[in-house]
XYZ file of C-alpha atoms in Angstrom:
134
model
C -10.027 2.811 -2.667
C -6.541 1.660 -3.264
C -5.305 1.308 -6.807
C -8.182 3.902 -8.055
C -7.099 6.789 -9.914
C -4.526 9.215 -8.499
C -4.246 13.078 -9.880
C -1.783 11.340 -12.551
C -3.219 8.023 -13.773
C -6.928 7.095 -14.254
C -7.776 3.744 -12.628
C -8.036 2.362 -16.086
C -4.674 3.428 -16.972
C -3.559 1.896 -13.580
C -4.962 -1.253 -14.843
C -3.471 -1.242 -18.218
C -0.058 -0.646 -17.082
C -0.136 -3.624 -14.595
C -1.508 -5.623 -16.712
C 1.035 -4.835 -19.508
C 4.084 -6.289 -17.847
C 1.946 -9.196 -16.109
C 1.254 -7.999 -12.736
C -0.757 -8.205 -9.805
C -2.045 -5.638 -7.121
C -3.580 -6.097 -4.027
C -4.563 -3.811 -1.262
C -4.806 -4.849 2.400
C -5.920 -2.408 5.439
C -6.575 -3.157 8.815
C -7.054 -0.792 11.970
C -3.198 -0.061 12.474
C -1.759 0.010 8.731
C -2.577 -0.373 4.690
C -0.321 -2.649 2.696
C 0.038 -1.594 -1.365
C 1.408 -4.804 -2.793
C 2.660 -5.012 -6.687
C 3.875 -8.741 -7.901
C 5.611 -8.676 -11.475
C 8.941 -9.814 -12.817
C 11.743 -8.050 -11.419
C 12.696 -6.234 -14.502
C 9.800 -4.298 -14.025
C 11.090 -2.770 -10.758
C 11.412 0.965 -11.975
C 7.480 0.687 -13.609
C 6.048 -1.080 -10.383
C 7.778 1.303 -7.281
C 6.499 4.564 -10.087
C 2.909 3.257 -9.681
C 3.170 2.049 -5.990
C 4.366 5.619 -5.384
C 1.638 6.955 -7.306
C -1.187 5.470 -5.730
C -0.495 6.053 -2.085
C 1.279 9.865 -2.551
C -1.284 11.175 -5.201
C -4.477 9.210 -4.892
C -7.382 10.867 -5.936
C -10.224 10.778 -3.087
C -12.923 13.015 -2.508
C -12.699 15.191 0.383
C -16.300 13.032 1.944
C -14.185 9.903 1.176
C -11.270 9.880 3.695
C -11.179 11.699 6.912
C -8.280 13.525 7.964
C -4.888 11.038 9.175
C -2.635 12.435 10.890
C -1.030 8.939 11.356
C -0.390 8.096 7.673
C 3.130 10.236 7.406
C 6.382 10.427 5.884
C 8.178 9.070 8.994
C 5.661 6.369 8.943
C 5.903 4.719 5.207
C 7.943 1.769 4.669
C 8.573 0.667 1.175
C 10.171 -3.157 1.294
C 10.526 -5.329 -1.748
C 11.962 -9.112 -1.757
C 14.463 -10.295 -5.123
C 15.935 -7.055 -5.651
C 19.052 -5.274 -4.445
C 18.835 -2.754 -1.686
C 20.560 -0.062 -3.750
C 18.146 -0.150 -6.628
C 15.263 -0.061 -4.586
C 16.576 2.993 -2.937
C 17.785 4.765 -6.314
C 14.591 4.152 -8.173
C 12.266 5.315 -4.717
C 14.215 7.712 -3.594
C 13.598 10.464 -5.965
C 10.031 9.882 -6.221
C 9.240 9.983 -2.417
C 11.934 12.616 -1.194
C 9.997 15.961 -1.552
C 7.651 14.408 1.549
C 7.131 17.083 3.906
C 9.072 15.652 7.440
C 6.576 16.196 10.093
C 7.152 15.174 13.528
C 5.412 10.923 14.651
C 1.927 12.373 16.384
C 2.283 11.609 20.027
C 0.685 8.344 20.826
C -0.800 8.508 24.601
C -0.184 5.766 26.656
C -2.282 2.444 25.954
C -4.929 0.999 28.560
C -5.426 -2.287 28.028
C -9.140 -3.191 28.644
C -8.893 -6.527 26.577
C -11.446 -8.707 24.842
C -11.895 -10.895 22.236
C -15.275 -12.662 20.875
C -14.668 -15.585 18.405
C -17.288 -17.136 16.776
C -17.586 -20.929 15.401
C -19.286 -20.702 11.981
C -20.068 -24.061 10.743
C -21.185 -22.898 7.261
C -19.407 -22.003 4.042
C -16.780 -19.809 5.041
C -14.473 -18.519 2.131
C -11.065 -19.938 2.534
C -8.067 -19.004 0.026
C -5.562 -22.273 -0.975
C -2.127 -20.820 -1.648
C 0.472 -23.001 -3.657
C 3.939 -21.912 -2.884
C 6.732 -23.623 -5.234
């Protein structure tokens, strides 16, 4: 569902404009948090943080897609980026993500730790991804 269309953009538009400066967009989610992540060339800061900030404040699901989370809240977003100043980061983010509503962190009860873990051997085909970092 992540890098669909939002209330601005139509997922084909999304595509076009990363794929107009030469980027790439993945999505990861796991039971505690969902990573947005946007690889281009850093002169393409202001374009990449606009769409970022589209796609998680304005996505476009239908109410039978996403239940209600109360966990995914202002107070809870981090935005991080690596190669770029601090400062610009902030200035271009800043006024796209400061009319979020502060609401208070839910409070979390205290965890009970019943542990657990099953592992399983597979001895077939198992998709692996090769990485080559220079």
């Amino acid at each position: 569902m992540a890098f669909k269309s939002t209330t601005n953009r139509s997922h084909l538009r999304i595509v076009r404009e990363v794929e107009a400066i030469g980027g790439n967009v993945m999505a990861s989610a796991s039971r505690e948090q969902m990573g947005y992540t946007y690889d281009a060339l850093k002169t393409y800061m202001p374009e990449m943080v606009e769409v970022l900030v589209d796609c998680v404040r304005n996505a476009a699901f239908l109410d039978w897609e996403v239940n209600e989370q109360e966990n995914y809240t202002a107070p809870r977003m981090v935005l991080a980026a690596s190669g770029v100043e601090h400062e610009e980061l902030v200035s271009i983010a800043e006024p796209l993500l400061s009319d979020l509503p502060k609401v208070p962190c839910p409070e979390e009860p205290k965890s009970l730790y019943v542990g657990g873990d099953y592992r399983c051997q597979a001895d077939s085909d198992v998709r692996t991804t090769p990485y080559f970092i220079f």
